[in-house]
């Protein structure tokens, strides 16, 4: 929503709602800027929060890009420039340059300068590996060492340095999955009805067409990361050059893809809240209060009234009537354990991720396939005239 224009694809709050309450950080970055980062966001938002406090008002940070919200709550980001700017940097971004390298080469370079960080990051996670390399190149200090320094500050913890605003609270609006999925699908239909395709066509004509022609399309940076651009790529680049029925099929494919990726993103947002906030209790994690939004007919009773009571309690310095949410967490869980699944030829990082992988459809499919091969191999070994199990295994060894 920081980008100018493209109001439908970025789901901006309506002009009518903006007139009801002062809004900030909306529509101020040129959509052609590709190197606007979370650091730029934080450096502009923090002075605004101070300005709001100075007017004896309460800043409300609205999600959901939770990573950006974390940048405001904790000291977690690293300035790699001597003079941080509140505007996007016009010069080339070293991180983007590094991302052009091969994944294996990137990870090899990081292992040389920061083996601890390299052990934590998956070799295929080019963006995070490139960022850690950028931090070292531009500060001369390993990324892992800077993170340790932040966490060891007074009030620091696993999520980073101390809370910037110690009297914060988080209101988490959550819904039954079926109700949420139906609402998200309806939202996509409403976006299309509101003129989504016209908005995308216009932007494609003004900017994207040239990049596609030069094979420079990049859906990893800037405004193009927004959900909705790559989903309609085929439709936009082929419109007018293919039969109408083909174009209609591509359009429907884009709409269905947008619905699927929107629902997937919502699940990731909820998972982020559970893993980052609810499963890491401590003095440097604000309390999280859950508000049920499955039934919009009960908005007043289930959301508005309890939210006002919670916020008023914080303002008055008393305990809120509602209990914050808490989740069980395993103190012994290793979030950075490394395991290689030979069946699937994949590196899995983290105990929970490993458990999820061993239950996944793809892993169970490979496991079933191997057991069938082993069973057929054993059956074949019993027919031989020598009955030599070792020789039989050696001749018919099974690939993992």
Coordinates of C-alpha atoms in Angstrom, one line a residue:
X1 CA 0.0 0.0 0.0
X2 CA 3.0 2.3 0.1
X3 CA 3.0 2.5 -3.7
X4 CA 1.1 5.2 -5.5
X5 CA -1.8 4.1 -7.6
X6 CA -2.8 0.4 -8.1
X7 CA -5.3 0.8 -5.3
X8 CA -7.3 -2.3 -6.2
X9 CA -4.5 -4.9 -6.4
X10 CA -3.0 -3.6 -3.2
X11 CA -6.3 -3.5 -1.4
X12 CA -6.0 0.0 -0.1
X13 CA -8.4 1.4 2.4
X14 CA -11.2 3.3 0.7
X15 CA -11.0 7.1 0.4
X16 CA -14.2 7.3 2.5
X17 CA -12.6 5.4 5.4
X18 CA -9.4 7.5 5.1
X19 CA -11.5 10.6 5.7
X20 CA -12.8 9.2 9.0
X21 CA -9.3 8.9 10.5
X22 CA -5.8 10.2 9.6
X23 CA -3.9 7.6 7.7
X24 CA -0.1 7.5 7.0
X25 CA 2.3 5.4 4.9
X26 CA -0.1 5.1 2.0
X27 CA 0.6 5.9 -1.7
X28 CA 3.9 7.8 -1.4
X29 CA 6.4 5.6 -3.3
X30 CA 6.7 5.6 -7.1
X31 CA 5.6 2.1 -8.2
X32 CA 8.6 1.9 -10.6
X33 CA 11.0 2.0 -7.6
X34 CA 12.2 -1.6 -7.1
X35 CA 14.5 -1.2 -4.1
X36 CA 12.1 0.1 -1.4
X37 CA 12.8 -2.1 1.6
X38 CA 11.6 -2.7 5.2
X39 CA 14.4 -0.5 6.4
X40 CA 13.1 2.4 4.3
X41 CA 9.6 1.6 5.7
X42 CA 10.9 1.6 9.3
X43 CA 12.9 4.8 8.9
X44 CA 9.8 6.7 7.7
X45 CA 7.3 5.1 10.1
X46 CA 9.2 5.5 13.4
X47 CA 9.3 9.4 13.2
X48 CA 5.6 9.3 12.3
X49 CA 4.9 7.3 15.4
X50 CA 6.8 9.8 17.5
X51 CA 4.9 12.6 15.9
X52 CA 1.5 10.9 16.7
X53 CA 2.6 10.4 20.3
X54 CA 3.6 14.0 20.6
X55 CA 0.1 15.0 19.6
X56 CA -1.2 12.9 22.5
X57 CA -2.7 10.4 20.1
X58 CA -2.3 6.6 19.8
X59 CA -0.7 5.1 16.7
X60 CA -2.5 2.0 15.4
X61 CA -0.3 -0.1 13.1
X62 CA -2.5 -2.2 10.8
X63 CA -1.3 -5.5 9.3
X64 CA -0.9 -7.7 7.8
X65 CA 2.7 -7.7 6.5
X66 CA 3.9 -9.0 9.9
X67 CA 7.6 -8.7 9.1
X68 CA 7.2 -4.9 8.6
X69 CA 5.3 -4.7 11.9
X70 CA 8.1 -6.5 13.7
X71 CA 10.5 -3.9 12.4
X72 CA 8.5 -1.3 14.4
X73 CA 8.2 -3.3 17.6
X74 CA 11.7 -4.5 18.0
X75 CA 15.3 -3.5 17.2
X76 CA 15.7 -6.2 14.6
X77 CA 16.9 -4.5 11.4
X78 CA 20.4 -3.5 10.5
X79 CA 21.4 -0.2 8.7
X80 CA 24.1 -1.1 6.3
X81 CA 24.5 2.5 5.1
X82 CA 26.3 5.2 7.1
X83 CA 23.4 7.7 6.7
X84 CA 20.1 5.9 6.6
X85 CA 17.6 7.7 4.4
X86 CA 13.8 8.0 4.6
X87 CA 13.5 7.7 0.8
X88 CA 14.2 4.7 -1.4
X89 CA 17.9 4.5 -2.4
X90 CA 18.4 5.5 -6.0
X91 CA 21.7 3.5 -6.3
X92 CA 21.9 -0.2 -7.2
X93 CA 21.0 -2.5 -4.4
X94 CA 23.9 -4.8 -3.5
X95 CA 21.4 -7.5 -2.3
X96 CA 19.7 -7.6 -5.7
X97 CA 23.1 -7.9 -7.4
X98 CA 24.0 -10.8 -5.1
X99 CA 20.8 -12.6 -5.8
X100 CA 21.8 -13.0 -9.4
X101 CA 24.5 -15.4 -8.3
X102 CA 24.0 -19.2 -8.2
X103 CA 22.5 -20.4 -4.9
X104 CA 25.4 -22.8 -4.1
X105 CA 28.0 -20.0 -4.8
X106 CA 26.0 -17.6 -2.6
X107 CA 25.9 -20.0 0.3
X108 CA 29.6 -20.9 -0.1
X109 CA 30.5 -17.2 0.2
X110 CA 28.4 -16.9 3.3
X111 CA 30.0 -20.0 4.9
X112 CA 33.4 -18.4 4.5
X113 CA 32.6 -15.1 6.3
X114 CA 29.7 -16.1 8.6
X115 CA 29.5 -19.9 9.1
X116 CA 27.0 -19.5 12.0
X117 CA 24.5 -17.7 9.8
X118 CA 25.1 -20.0 6.9
X119 CA 24.2 -23.0 9.1
X120 CA 20.9 -21.3 10.0
X121 CA 19.8 -20.5 6.4
X122 CA 18.7 -22.9 3.7
X123 CA 21.1 -22.9 0.7
X124 CA 18.1 -22.2 -1.6
X125 CA 16.9 -19.2 0.3
X126 CA 18.7 -16.8 -1.9
X127 CA 17.1 -13.6 -0.5
X128 CA 18.1 -14.3 3.1
X129 CA 21.6 -15.5 2.2
X130 CA 22.2 -12.5 0.0
X131 CA 21.0 -10.2 2.8
X132 CA 23.5 -11.7 5.2
X133 CA 26.3 -11.4 2.7
X134 CA 25.3 -7.7 2.1
X135 CA 25.4 -7.0 5.8
X136 CA 28.9 -8.4 6.1
X137 CA 30.1 -6.6 3.0
X138 CA 28.7 -3.2 4.0
X139 CA 29.5 -3.3 7.8
X140 CA 32.5 -5.6 8.0
X141 CA 30.7 -7.5 10.8
X142 CA 29.1 -11.0 10.5
X143 CA 25.3 -10.8 10.4
X144 CA 25.1 -13.4 13.2
X145 CA 27.3 -11.3 15.5
X146 CA 25.1 -8.2 15.0
X147 CA 22.0 -10.2 15.8
X148 CA 23.6 -11.6 19.0
X149 CA 24.5 -8.0 20.1
X150 CA 20.8 -7.0 19.6
X151 CA 19.5 -10.0 21.6
X152 CA 21.9 -9.4 24.4
X153 CA 20.8 -5.8 25.0
X154 CA 18.8 -5.2 28.2
X155 CA 15.2 -6.3 27.5
X156 CA 16.3 -8.3 24.4
X157 CA 15.2 -11.8 23.5
X158 CA 14.9 -14.4 20.7
X159 CA 13.0 -11.9 18.4
X160 CA 15.7 -9.3 18.7
X161 CA 16.5 -6.3 20.8
X162 CA 14.2 -4.7 23.4
X163 CA 10.7 -3.6 22.6
X164 CA 10.7 0.0 21.3
X165 CA 7.3 0.7 22.7
X166 CA 6.9 -1.3 26.0
X167 CA 3.1 -0.7 26.4
X168 CA 2.2 -2.2 23.1
X169 CA -0.6 -4.7 22.6
X170 CA -1.5 -6.8 19.6
X171 CA -5.1 -7.4 18.5
X172 CA -5.3 -10.5 16.3
X173 CA -8.4 -10.8 14.2
X174 CA -8.8 -14.4 13.3
X175 CA -11.6 -16.5 11.8
X176 CA -12.7 -20.0 11.2
X177 CA -10.8 -21.3 8.1
X178 CA -13.9 -22.1 6.0
X179 CA -15.4 -18.6 6.7
X180 CA -12.0 -17.0 6.0
X181 CA -11.5 -18.8 2.7
X182 CA -15.1 -17.9 1.5
X183 CA -14.5 -14.3 2.4
X184 CA -11.1 -14.2 0.6
X185 CA -12.6 -15.7 -2.6
X186 CA -15.4 -13.1 -2.5
X187 CA -12.8 -10.4 -2.0
X188 CA -11.1 -11.5 -5.3
X189 CA -14.5 -11.4 -7.1
X190 CA -15.1 -7.9 -5.7
X191 CA -11.7 -6.8 -6.9
X192 CA -12.4 -8.0 -10.4
X193 CA -15.8 -6.2 -10.3
X194 CA -14.1 -3.0 -9.1
X195 CA -11.8 -2.8 -12.1
X196 CA -8.8 -5.0 -11.3
X197 CA -8.1 -6.0 -14.9
X198 CA -8.3 -2.5 -16.2
X199 CA -5.8 -1.4 -13.5
X200 CA -3.4 -4.2 -14.3
X201 CA -3.8 -3.6 -18.1
X202 CA -2.9 0.0 -17.7
X203 CA 0.1 -0.7 -15.6
X204 CA 1.3 -3.4 -18.0
X205 CA 1.0 -1.0 -20.9
X206 CA 2.9 1.8 -19.1
X207 CA 5.7 -0.3 -17.6
X208 CA 5.6 -4.0 -17.7
X209 CA 5.4 -4.6 -21.5
X210 CA 8.8 -3.2 -22.1
X211 CA 10.4 -5.4 -19.4
X212 CA 8.7 -8.5 -20.8
X213 CA 9.9 -7.7 -24.3
X214 CA 13.5 -7.4 -23.0
X215 CA 13.1 -10.5 -20.8
X216 CA 13.7 -8.5 -17.6
X217 CA 10.5 -9.4 -15.8
X218 CA 11.1 -9.6 -12.1
X219 CA 8.4 -10.7 -9.7
X220 CA 10.7 -10.7 -6.6
X221 CA 11.2 -7.0 -6.0
X222 CA 9.2 -3.8 -5.6
X223 CA 5.5 -3.6 -6.5
X224 CA 5.7 -6.8 -8.5
X225 CA 5.9 -8.9 -5.3
X226 CA 2.3 -8.0 -4.7
X227 CA -0.1 -10.8 -5.0
X228 CA -2.0 -10.5 -8.3
X229 CA 0.8 -9.5 -10.7
X230 CA 2.4 -12.8 -11.7
X231 CA -1.0 -14.6 -11.5
X232 CA -2.3 -12.6 -14.5
X233 CA 1.1 -12.5 -16.4
X234 CA 0.0 -15.0 -19.1
X235 CA -3.3 -13.3 -19.6
X236 CA -1.7 -9.8 -19.9
X237 CA 1.2 -10.7 -22.3
X238 CA -1.0 -12.8 -24.6
X239 CA -4.1 -10.5 -24.7
X240 CA -4.9 -9.5 -28.2
X241 CA -2.6 -12.0 -29.7
X242 CA -4.5 -15.2 -29.0
X243 CA -8.1 -16.4 -29.7
X244 CA -10.8 -15.0 -27.4
X245 CA -11.6 -18.4 -26.0
X246 CA -7.9 -18.9 -25.0
X247 CA -7.8 -15.4 -23.5
X248 CA -10.9 -16.2 -21.5
X249 CA -9.3 -19.4 -20.2
X250 CA -6.2 -17.6 -19.2
X251 CA -8.3 -15.0 -17.4
X252 CA -10.2 -17.6 -15.4
X253 CA -6.8 -19.3 -14.6
X254 CA -5.5 -16.0 -13.3
X255 CA -8.6 -15.4 -11.1
X256 CA -8.4 -18.9 -9.6
X257 CA -4.7 -18.6 -9.0
X258 CA -5.2 -15.3 -7.3
X259 CA -7.8 -16.9 -5.0
X260 CA -5.5 -19.8 -4.1
X261 CA -2.4 -17.6 -3.4
X262 CA -4.5 -15.2 -1.3
X263 CA -5.8 -18.0 0.9
X264 CA -2.3 -19.4 1.1
X265 CA -0.9 -16.0 2.2
X266 CA -3.6 -15.7 4.9
X267 CA -2.5 -19.1 6.3
X268 CA 1.1 -17.9 6.4
X269 CA 0.1 -14.7 8.2
X270 CA -1.7 -16.7 10.9
X271 CA 1.2 -19.1 11.2
X272 CA 3.5 -16.2 11.6
X273 CA 1.5 -14.8 14.5
X274 CA 1.4 -18.2 16.2
X275 CA 5.1 -19.0 15.8
X276 CA 6.6 -15.5 16.4
X277 CA 4.3 -14.1 19.0
X278 CA 2.2 -16.8 20.8
X279 CA 4.9 -19.5 21.0
X280 CA 7.6 -17.2 22.3
X281 CA 6.4 -15.7 25.6
X282 CA 8.6 -13.4 27.5
X283 CA 9.1 -9.8 28.6
X284 CA 9.9 -8.6 25.1
X285 CA 6.8 -10.0 23.4
X286 CA 3.6 -7.8 23.6
X287 CA 0.4 -9.5 24.8
X288 CA -1.7 -10.8 21.9
X289 CA -5.5 -10.7 22.3
X290 CA -7.6 -12.8 19.9
X291 CA -10.8 -11.4 18.4
X292 CA -13.1 -13.8 16.5
X293 CA -14.3 -12.4 13.2
X294 CA -16.0 -15.5 11.6
X295 CA -19.5 -14.0 11.9
X296 CA -19.5 -10.4 10.7
X297 CA -23.0 -10.0 12.0
X298 CA -21.4 -10.2 15.5
X299 CA -18.8 -7.5 14.8
X300 CA -20.0 -5.2 17.6
X301 CA -20.1 -7.9 20.3
X302 CA -17.1 -10.1 19.2
X303 CA -14.7 -7.5 17.9
X304 CA -15.4 -3.8 18.5
X305 CA -16.6 -3.9 22.1
X306 CA -13.8 -6.1 23.5
X307 CA -11.1 -4.3 21.4
X308 CA -12.2 -0.9 22.9
X309 CA -12.2 -2.4 26.4
X310 CA -8.6 -3.8 26.0
X311 CA -7.3 -0.5 24.6
X312 CA -8.9 1.6 27.2
X313 CA -7.4 -0.7 29.9
X314 CA -4.0 -0.1 28.5
X315 CA -4.5 3.7 28.4
X316 CA -5.7 3.7 32.0
X317 CA -2.9 1.4 33.2
X318 CA -5.1 -1.4 34.4
X319 CA -5.4 -5.1 33.6
X320 CA -7.6 -5.7 30.6
X321 CA -10.8 -7.8 31.1
X322 CA -9.6 -10.3 28.5
X323 CA -6.8 -12.8 28.9
X324 CA -4.0 -12.7 26.3
X325 CA -3.6 -15.7 24.1
X326 CA -0.9 -18.2 24.9
X327 CA 0.2 -21.4 23.2
X328 CA 2.2 -24.4 24.4
X329 CA 5.8 -24.4 23.0
X330 CA 8.6 -26.8 23.2
X331 CA 11.7 -25.3 24.9
X332 CA 13.9 -28.1 23.4
X333 CA 12.7 -27.5 19.9
X334 CA 15.6 -26.8 17.6
X335 CA 14.5 -24.3 14.9
X336 CA 17.9 -24.6 13.1
X337 CA 18.4 -28.3 13.0
X338 CA 19.6 -29.7 9.6
X339 CA 18.3 -32.9 8.2
X340 CA 18.6 -34.3 4.7
X341 CA 15.7 -36.3 3.3
X342 CA 17.4 -38.7 0.9
X343 CA 14.1 -39.9 -0.4
X344 CA 13.1 -36.5 -1.6
X345 CA 16.6 -35.1 -2.1
X346 CA 15.8 -32.1 0.2
X347 CA 17.5 -30.3 3.0
X348 CA 15.0 -29.5 5.9
X349 CA 15.8 -26.9 8.5
X350 CA 14.0 -27.0 11.9
X351 CA 12.5 -29.8 14.0
X352 CA 8.9 -28.7 13.3
X353 CA 9.6 -28.4 9.5
X354 CA 11.1 -31.9 9.6
X355 CA 8.0 -33.3 11.3
X356 CA 5.8 -31.6 8.8
X357 CA 7.9 -32.9 5.9
X358 CA 7.7 -36.5 7.0
X359 CA 3.9 -36.2 7.1
X360 CA 3.7 -34.5 3.7
X361 CA 2.0 -36.1 0.7
X362 CA 5.2 -35.9 -1.5
X363 CA 7.4 -37.6 1.2
X364 CA 4.8 -40.4 1.9
X365 CA 4.5 -40.9 -1.9
X366 CA 8.3 -41.4 -2.2
X367 CA 8.2 -43.7 0.9
X368 CA 5.5 -45.9 -0.5
X369 CA 7.3 -46.1 -3.8
X370 CA 10.5 -47.2 -2.2
X371 CA 8.8 -49.8 -0.1
X372 CA 7.2 -51.3 -3.2
X373 CA 10.7 -51.4 -4.8
X374 CA 12.2 -53.1 -1.7
X375 CA 9.3 -55.6 -1.6
X376 CA 9.8 -56.5 -5.3
X377 CA 13.6 -56.7 -4.7
X378 CA 13.2 -59.1 -1.8
X379 CA 10.8 -61.2 -3.8
X380 CA 13.2 -61.4 -6.6
X381 CA 16.1 -62.3 -4.2
X382 CA 14.3 -65.4 -2.9
X383 CA 14.1 -67.0 -6.4
X384 CA 17.8 -67.2 -7.1
X385 CA 19.6 -70.6 -6.8
X386 CA 22.4 -69.4 -4.5
X387 CA 20.1 -67.7 -1.9
X388 CA 23.1 -65.3 -1.1
X389 CA 21.3 -62.3 0.4
X390 CA 24.4 -60.1 0.3
X391 CA 25.2 -60.8 -3.4
X392 CA 21.5 -60.2 -4.3
X393 CA 21.5 -56.9 -2.5
X394 CA 24.7 -55.8 -4.2
X395 CA 23.4 -56.7 -7.7
X396 CA 20.0 -55.1 -7.2
X397 CA 20.9 -52.1 -5.0
X398 CA 18.1 -49.6 -4.7
X399 CA 18.7 -45.9 -5.3
X400 CA 17.6 -43.6 -2.5

